[in-house]
């Protein structure tokens, strides 16, 4: 009985040693696994950082490339790029056309007083030197309007002191030294003349 009891004791010690050894091995494996996970996490962070940096460089490159495609410009310099902003350039009640604002009055005055009314706001009676402007103003009104054209010293001159070149006179102009635009008639031939003392509506122009 005693000998048998001693064998059991030695077997228990062996089991304890084996168990301790197994615990140490499991702990070492767990530590290795933890270190491996930490390495993977670090590698993942480094990879994401590099990826974000590359993405940022691509965005900067594309922005510079797109920005260099067309030079920056204001609404005044590039009106065809900013069609919706034209109205913001002109005061309320005024209409925009080709770097100028125009106002078709609802008040009738003689030619000189009409010019004075326009100049008080920083403008003048309209100076029409192109077919496009002539057609535009004709389409916007339905009355007779003084324009900035007057007969002085046997020649027709604009209020900006330039001489008349392109004209849109009707077939049988009346007598008078001041010109008006009749928007009821075709744009090609709707200018007429009248006494400067007569009262009618007028078109003001302000250059931007």
PDB file of C-alpha atoms in Angstrom:
ATOM      1  CA  UNK A   1       0.000   0.000   0.000  1.00  0.00           C
ATOM      2  CA  UNK A   2       2.731   2.443   0.807  1.00  0.00           C
ATOM      3  CA  UNK A   3       4.639   1.819  -2.433  1.00  0.00           C
ATOM      4  CA  UNK A   4       1.494   2.243  -4.472  1.00  0.00           C
ATOM      5  CA  UNK A   5       0.705   5.481  -2.704  1.00  0.00           C
ATOM      6  CA  UNK A   6       4.160   6.856  -3.555  1.00  0.00           C
ATOM      7  CA  UNK A   7       3.619   6.157  -7.256  1.00  0.00           C
ATOM      8  CA  UNK A   8       0.385   8.106  -7.228  1.00  0.00           C
ATOM      9  CA  UNK A   9       2.150  11.046  -5.658  1.00  0.00           C
ATOM     10  CA  UNK A  10       4.836  11.070  -8.337  1.00  0.00           C
ATOM     11  CA  UNK A  11       2.210  10.845 -11.071  1.00  0.00           C
ATOM     12  CA  UNK A  12       0.384  13.848  -9.595  1.00  0.00           C
ATOM     13  CA  UNK A  13       3.603  15.856  -9.629  1.00  0.00           C
ATOM     14  CA  UNK A  14       4.157  14.903 -13.262  1.00  0.00           C
ATOM     15  CA  UNK A  15       0.637  16.018 -14.092  1.00  0.00           C
ATOM     16  CA  UNK A  16       1.205  19.329 -12.320  1.00  0.00           C
ATOM     17  CA  UNK A  17       4.460  19.895 -14.180  1.00  0.00           C
ATOM     18  CA  UNK A  18       2.814  19.044 -17.503  1.00  0.00           C
ATOM     19  CA  UNK A  19      -0.072  21.375 -16.741  1.00  0.00           C
ATOM     20  CA  UNK A  20       2.292  24.213 -15.815  1.00  0.00           C
ATOM     21  CA  UNK A  21       4.325  23.656 -18.952  1.00  0.00           C
ATOM     22  CA  UNK A  22       1.175  23.654 -21.079  1.00  0.00           C
ATOM     23  CA  UNK A  23       0.013  26.880 -19.458  1.00  0.00           C
ATOM     24  CA  UNK A  24       3.341  28.554 -20.216  1.00  0.00           C
ATOM     25  CA  UNK A  25       3.232  27.370 -23.825  1.00  0.00           C
ATOM     26  CA  UNK A  26      -0.327  28.652 -24.255  1.00  0.00           C
ATOM     27  CA  UNK A  27       0.692  31.986 -22.756  1.00  0.00           C
ATOM     28  CA  UNK A  28       3.629  32.269 -25.127  1.00  0.00           C
ATOM     29  CA  UNK A  29       1.420  31.436 -28.117  1.00  0.00           C
ATOM     30  CA  UNK A  30      -1.153  34.023 -26.993  1.00  0.00           C
ATOM     31  CA  UNK A  31       1.587  36.635 -26.628  1.00  0.00           C
ATOM     32  CA  UNK A  32       2.858  35.822 -30.116  1.00  0.00           C
ATOM     33  CA  UNK A  33      -0.682  36.090 -31.471  1.00  0.00           C
ATOM     34  CA  UNK A  34      -1.150  39.480 -29.776  1.00  0.00           C
ATOM     35  CA  UNK A  35       2.107  40.776 -31.219  1.00  0.00           C
ATOM     36  CA  UNK A  36       1.047  39.519 -34.639  1.00  0.00           C
ATOM     37  CA  UNK A  37      -2.266  41.363 -34.380  1.00  0.00           C
ATOM     38  CA  UNK A  38      -0.445  44.529 -33.340  1.00  0.00           C
ATOM     39  CA  UNK A  39       1.801  44.273 -36.391  1.00  0.00           C
ATOM     40  CA  UNK A  40      -1.199  43.782 -38.685  1.00  0.00           C
ATOM     41  CA  UNK A  41      -2.896  46.818 -37.109  1.00  0.00           C
ATOM     42  CA  UNK A  42       0.224  48.944 -37.612  1.00  0.00           C
ATOM     43  CA  UNK A  43       0.599  47.802 -41.210  1.00  0.00           C
ATOM     44  CA  UNK A  44      -3.076  48.582 -41.817  1.00  0.00           C
ATOM     45  CA  UNK A  45      -2.695  52.093 -40.392  1.00  0.00           C
ATOM     46  CA  UNK A  46       0.378  52.736 -42.526  1.00  0.00           C
ATOM     47  CA  UNK A  47      -1.418  51.473 -45.637  1.00  0.00           C
ATOM     48  CA  UNK A  48      -4.473  53.673 -45.027  1.00  0.00           C
ATOM     49  CA  UNK A  49      -2.258  56.704 -44.393  1.00  0.00           C
ATOM     50  CA  UNK A  50      -0.388  56.183 -47.664  1.00  0.00           C
ATOM     51  CA  UNK A  51      -3.678  55.631 -49.512  1.00  0.00           C
ATOM     52  CA  UNK A  52      -5.156  58.869 -48.133  1.00  0.00           C
ATOM     53  CA  UNK A  53      -2.014  60.776 -49.099  1.00  0.00           C
ATOM     54  CA  UNK A  54      -2.171  59.451 -52.657  1.00  0.00           C
ATOM     55  CA  UNK A  55      -5.875  60.338 -52.851  1.00  0.00           C
ATOM     56  CA  UNK A  56      -5.102  63.872 -51.685  1.00  0.00           C
ATOM     57  CA  UNK A  57      -2.400  64.261 -54.323  1.00  0.00           C
ATOM     58  CA  UNK A  58      -4.835  63.134 -57.027  1.00  0.00           C
ATOM     59  CA  UNK A  59      -7.405  65.718 -55.903  1.00  0.00           C
ATOM     60  CA  UNK A  60      -4.813  68.516 -55.917  1.00  0.00           C
ATOM     61  CA  UNK A  61      -3.574  67.487 -59.362  1.00  0.00           C
ATOM     62  CA  UNK A  62      -7.074  67.392 -60.856  1.00  0.00           C
ATOM     63  CA  UNK A  63      -7.953  70.748 -59.299  1.00  0.00           C
ATOM     64  CA  UNK A  64      -4.864  72.376 -60.788  1.00  0.00           C
ATOM     65  CA  UNK A  65      -5.501  70.813 -64.184  1.00  0.00           C
ATOM     66  CA  UNK A  66      -9.137  71.893 -64.307  1.00  0.00           C
ATOM     67  CA  UNK A  67      -8.283  75.339 -63.002  1.00  0.00           C
ATOM     68  CA  UNK A  68      -5.702  75.901 -65.716  1.00  0.00           C
ATOM     69  CA  UNK A  69      -8.202  75.007 -68.434  1.00  0.00           C
ATOM     70  CA  UNK A  70      -9.790  78.487 -68.446  1.00  0.00           C
ATOM     71  CA  UNK A  71      -8.489  81.727 -66.949  1.00  0.00           C
ATOM     72  CA  UNK A  72     -10.445  83.223 -64.050  1.00  0.00           C
ATOM     73  CA  UNK A  73     -12.668  86.132 -64.982  1.00  0.00           C
ATOM     74  CA  UNK A  74     -15.304  88.414 -63.567  1.00  0.00           C
ATOM     75  CA  UNK A  75     -18.878  88.639 -64.741  1.00  0.00           C
ATOM     76  CA  UNK A  76     -17.968  91.760 -66.695  1.00  0.00           C
ATOM     77  CA  UNK A  77     -15.027  90.052 -68.429  1.00  0.00           C
ATOM     78  CA  UNK A  78     -16.863  86.819 -69.210  1.00  0.00           C
ATOM     79  CA  UNK A  79     -20.574  87.625 -69.438  1.00  0.00           C
ATOM     80  CA  UNK A  80     -21.303  84.481 -71.475  1.00  0.00           C
ATOM     81  CA  UNK A  81     -20.074  82.347 -68.531  1.00  0.00           C
ATOM     82  CA  UNK A  82     -22.395  84.070 -66.061  1.00  0.00           C
ATOM     83  CA  UNK A  83     -25.755  84.631 -67.786  1.00  0.00           C
ATOM     84  CA  UNK A  84     -27.755  84.459 -64.555  1.00  0.00           C
ATOM     85  CA  UNK A  85     -25.660  87.135 -62.878  1.00  0.00           C
ATOM     86  CA  UNK A  86     -26.349  89.858 -65.444  1.00  0.00           C
ATOM     87  CA  UNK A  87     -29.354  91.183 -63.564  1.00  0.00           C
ATOM     88  CA  UNK A  88     -27.224  91.621 -60.447  1.00  0.00           C
ATOM     89  CA  UNK A  89     -25.013  94.086 -62.316  1.00  0.00           C
ATOM     90  CA  UNK A  90     -27.891  96.477 -63.007  1.00  0.00           C
ATOM     91  CA  UNK A  91     -30.178  98.412 -60.694  1.00  0.00           C
ATOM     92  CA  UNK A  92     -33.761  97.286 -60.261  1.00  0.00           C
ATOM     93  CA  UNK A  93     -35.817  98.033 -63.352  1.00  0.00           C
ATOM     94  CA  UNK A  94     -32.769  98.140 -65.619  1.00  0.00           C
ATOM     95  CA  UNK A  95     -31.907  95.505 -68.224  1.00  0.00           C
ATOM     96  CA  UNK A  96     -28.454  94.202 -69.136  1.00  0.00           C
ATOM     97  CA  UNK A  97     -26.936  94.008 -72.609  1.00  0.00           C
ATOM     98  CA  UNK A  98     -23.272  93.767 -73.628  1.00  0.00           C
ATOM     99  CA  UNK A  99     -21.605  95.421 -70.631  1.00  0.00           C
ATOM    100  CA  UNK A 100     -24.258  98.126 -70.250  1.00  0.00           C
ATOM    101  CA  UNK A 101     -27.497  98.574 -68.342  1.00  0.00           C
ATOM    102  CA  UNK A 102     -30.531 100.154 -70.010  1.00  0.00           C
ATOM    103  CA  UNK A 103     -33.664 101.753 -68.619  1.00  0.00           C
ATOM    104  CA  UNK A 104     -36.824 102.332 -70.652  1.00  0.00           C
ATOM    105  CA  UNK A 105     -38.651 105.202 -68.990  1.00  0.00           C
ATOM    106  CA  UNK A 106     -42.345 105.425 -68.211  1.00  0.00           C
ATOM    107  CA  UNK A 107     -42.061 109.211 -68.037  1.00  0.00           C
ATOM    108  CA  UNK A 108     -42.228 111.590 -71.006  1.00  0.00           C
ATOM    109  CA  UNK A 109     -39.801 114.512 -71.157  1.00  0.00           C
ATOM    110  CA  UNK A 110     -38.186 116.768 -73.784  1.00  0.00           C
ATOM    111  CA  UNK A 111     -34.869 115.539 -75.198  1.00  0.00           C
ATOM    112  CA  UNK A 112     -32.605 117.788 -73.075  1.00  0.00           C
ATOM    113  CA  UNK A 113     -34.455 116.961 -69.854  1.00  0.00           C
ATOM    114  CA  UNK A 114     -34.343 113.271 -70.732  1.00  0.00           C
ATOM    115  CA  UNK A 115     -30.573 113.479 -71.118  1.00  0.00           C
ATOM    116  CA  UNK A 116     -30.340 115.348 -67.811  1.00  0.00           C
ATOM    117  CA  UNK A 117     -32.465 112.684 -66.119  1.00  0.00           C
ATOM    118  CA  UNK A 118     -30.166 109.925 -67.388  1.00  0.00           C
ATOM    119  CA  UNK A 119     -26.947 111.758 -66.502  1.00  0.00           C
ATOM    120  CA  UNK A 120     -28.156 112.378 -62.941  1.00  0.00           C
ATOM    121  CA  UNK A 121     -27.860 108.637 -62.390  1.00  0.00           C
ATOM    122  CA  UNK A 122     -24.402 108.375 -63.951  1.00  0.00           C
ATOM    123  CA  UNK A 123     -25.537 107.508 -67.469  1.00  0.00           C
ATOM    124  CA  UNK A 124     -26.792 109.116 -70.665  1.00  0.00           C
ATOM    125  CA  UNK A 125     -29.371 108.655 -73.367  1.00  0.00           C
ATOM    126  CA  UNK A 126     -28.711 105.393 -75.213  1.00  0.00           C
ATOM    127  CA  UNK A 127     -25.928 105.308 -77.799  1.00  0.00           C
ATOM    128  CA  UNK A 128     -26.823 102.707 -80.428  1.00  0.00           C
ATOM    129  CA  UNK A 129     -23.900 101.714 -82.639  1.00  0.00           C
ATOM    130  CA  UNK A 130     -24.646  98.056 -83.470  1.00  0.00           C
ATOM    131  CA  UNK A 131     -27.456  96.103 -85.083  1.00  0.00           C
ATOM    132  CA  UNK A 132     -27.598  93.746 -82.106  1.00  0.00           C
ATOM    133  CA  UNK A 133     -28.216  96.561 -79.618  1.00  0.00           C
ATOM    134  CA  UNK A 134     -30.746  98.176 -81.951  1.00  0.00           C
ATOM    135  CA  UNK A 135     -32.688  94.904 -82.193  1.00  0.00           C
ATOM    136  CA  UNK A 136     -32.446  94.305 -78.447  1.00  0.00           C
ATOM    137  CA  UNK A 137     -33.850  97.711 -77.471  1.00  0.00           C
ATOM    138  CA  UNK A 138     -36.572  97.478 -80.097  1.00  0.00           C
ATOM    139  CA  UNK A 139     -37.700  94.139 -78.667  1.00  0.00           C
ATOM    140  CA  UNK A 140     -37.855  95.474 -75.106  1.00  0.00           C
ATOM    141  CA  UNK A 141     -40.156  98.432 -75.718  1.00  0.00           C
ATOM    142  CA  UNK A 142     -43.456  99.239 -77.393  1.00  0.00           C
ATOM    143  CA  UNK A 143     -43.350 103.047 -77.453  1.00  0.00           C
ATOM    144  CA  UNK A 144     -41.360 105.930 -78.897  1.00  0.00           C
ATOM    145  CA  UNK A 145     -38.123 106.681 -77.016  1.00  0.00           C
ATOM    146  CA  UNK A 146     -35.565 109.450 -77.231  1.00  0.00           C
ATOM    147  CA  UNK A 147     -32.055 108.131 -77.934  1.00  0.00           C
ATOM    148  CA  UNK A 148     -28.763 109.970 -77.493  1.00  0.00           C
ATOM    149  CA  UNK A 149     -28.563 111.268 -81.064  1.00  0.00           C
ATOM    150  CA  UNK A 150     -28.886 114.946 -82.020  1.00  0.00           C
ATOM    151  CA  UNK A 151     -28.340 117.074 -85.110  1.00  0.00           C
ATOM    152  CA  UNK A 152     -25.722 119.746 -84.377  1.00  0.00           C
ATOM    153  CA  UNK A 153     -23.771 121.875 -86.900  1.00  0.00           C
ATOM    154  CA  UNK A 154     -25.066 119.973 -89.920  1.00  0.00           C
ATOM    155  CA  UNK A 155     -24.067 116.551 -88.540  1.00  0.00           C
ATOM    156  CA  UNK A 156     -25.640 113.891 -86.360  1.00  0.00           C
ATOM    157  CA  UNK A 157     -23.668 113.265 -83.186  1.00  0.00           C
ATOM    158  CA  UNK A 158     -24.125 111.021 -80.175  1.00  0.00           C
ATOM    159  CA  UNK A 159     -24.097 112.339 -76.619  1.00  0.00           C
ATOM    160  CA  UNK A 160     -20.634 110.810 -76.153  1.00  0.00           C
ATOM    161  CA  UNK A 161     -19.431 113.187 -78.923  1.00  0.00           C
ATOM    162  CA  UNK A 162     -18.941 110.417 -81.481  1.00  0.00           C
ATOM    163  CA  UNK A 163     -20.330 110.868 -84.992  1.00  0.00           C
ATOM    164  CA  UNK A 164     -23.139 108.784 -86.410  1.00  0.00           C
ATOM    165  CA  UNK A 165     -21.915 105.886 -88.547  1.00  0.00           C
ATOM    166  CA  UNK A 166     -24.443 103.054 -88.649  1.00  0.00           C
ATOM    167  CA  UNK A 167     -28.046 104.272 -88.712  1.00  0.00           C
ATOM    168  CA  UNK A 168     -31.562 102.832 -88.747  1.00  0.00           C
ATOM    169  CA  UNK A 169     -33.639 105.689 -90.165  1.00  0.00           C
ATOM    170  CA  UNK A 170     -37.121 105.158 -91.477  1.00  0.00           C
ATOM    171  CA  UNK A 171     -37.960 105.749 -95.109  1.00  0.00           C
ATOM    172  CA  UNK A 172     -39.353 109.278 -94.614  1.00  0.00           C
ATOM    173  CA  UNK A 173     -37.904 110.944 -91.502  1.00  0.00           C
ATOM    174  CA  UNK A 174     -39.690 113.991 -90.141  1.00  0.00           C
ATOM    175  CA  UNK A 175     -38.200 117.390 -89.428  1.00  0.00           C
ATOM    176  CA  UNK A 176     -36.371 117.940 -86.155  1.00  0.00           C
ATOM    177  CA  UNK A 177     -32.943 117.863 -84.582  1.00  0.00           C
ATOM    178  CA  UNK A 178     -33.387 115.017 -82.068  1.00  0.00           C
ATOM    179  CA  UNK A 179     -33.752 111.324 -82.862  1.00  0.00           C
ATOM    180  CA  UNK A 180     -36.105 108.811 -81.319  1.00  0.00           C
ATOM    181  CA  UNK A 181     -36.617 105.064 -81.667  1.00  0.00           C
ATOM    182  CA  UNK A 182     -40.101 103.796 -82.492  1.00  0.00           C
ATOM    183  CA  UNK A 183     -40.177 100.248 -81.132  1.00  0.00           C
ATOM    184  CA  UNK A 184     -43.497  99.586 -82.860  1.00  0.00           C
ATOM    185  CA  UNK A 185     -41.696  99.491 -86.219  1.00  0.00           C
ATOM    186  CA  UNK A 186     -39.082  97.056 -87.611  1.00  0.00           C
ATOM    187  CA  UNK A 187     -35.687  97.380 -85.965  1.00  0.00           C
ATOM    188  CA  UNK A 188     -33.933  97.991 -89.278  1.00  0.00           C
ATOM    189  CA  UNK A 189     -35.886 101.206 -90.029  1.00  0.00           C
ATOM    190  CA  UNK A 190     -37.476 102.588 -86.852  1.00  0.00           C
ATOM    191  CA  UNK A 191     -35.509 105.777 -86.179  1.00  0.00           C
ATOM    192  CA  UNK A 192     -37.230 109.079 -86.683  1.00  0.00           C
ATOM    193  CA  UNK A 193     -36.622 112.725 -85.801  1.00  0.00           C
ATOM    194  CA  UNK A 194     -38.650 115.346 -83.992  1.00  0.00           C
ATOM    195  CA  UNK A 195     -38.352 118.711 -82.313  1.00  0.00           C
ATOM    196  CA  UNK A 196     -36.106 118.451 -79.267  1.00  0.00           C
ATOM    197  CA  UNK A 197     -38.775 120.328 -77.303  1.00  0.00           C
ATOM    198  CA  UNK A 198     -41.336 117.579 -77.855  1.00  0.00           C
ATOM    199  CA  UNK A 199     -41.961 115.215 -74.936  1.00  0.00           C
ATOM    200  CA  UNK A 200     -41.724 111.460 -75.253  1.00  0.00           C
ATOM    201  CA  UNK A 201     -40.284 108.465 -73.409  1.00  0.00           C
ATOM    202  CA  UNK A 202     -36.530 107.861 -73.373  1.00  0.00           C
ATOM    203  CA  UNK A 203     -33.884 105.136 -72.973  1.00  0.00           C
ATOM    204  CA  UNK A 204     -31.035 105.606 -70.491  1.00  0.00           C
ATOM    205  CA  UNK A 205     -27.734 103.733 -70.682  1.00  0.00           C
ATOM    206  CA  UNK A 206     -25.104 103.071 -68.023  1.00  0.00           C
ATOM    207  CA  UNK A 207     -21.857 101.367 -68.948  1.00  0.00           C
ATOM    208  CA  UNK A 208     -20.482  98.818 -66.495  1.00  0.00           C
TER     209      UNK A 208
END
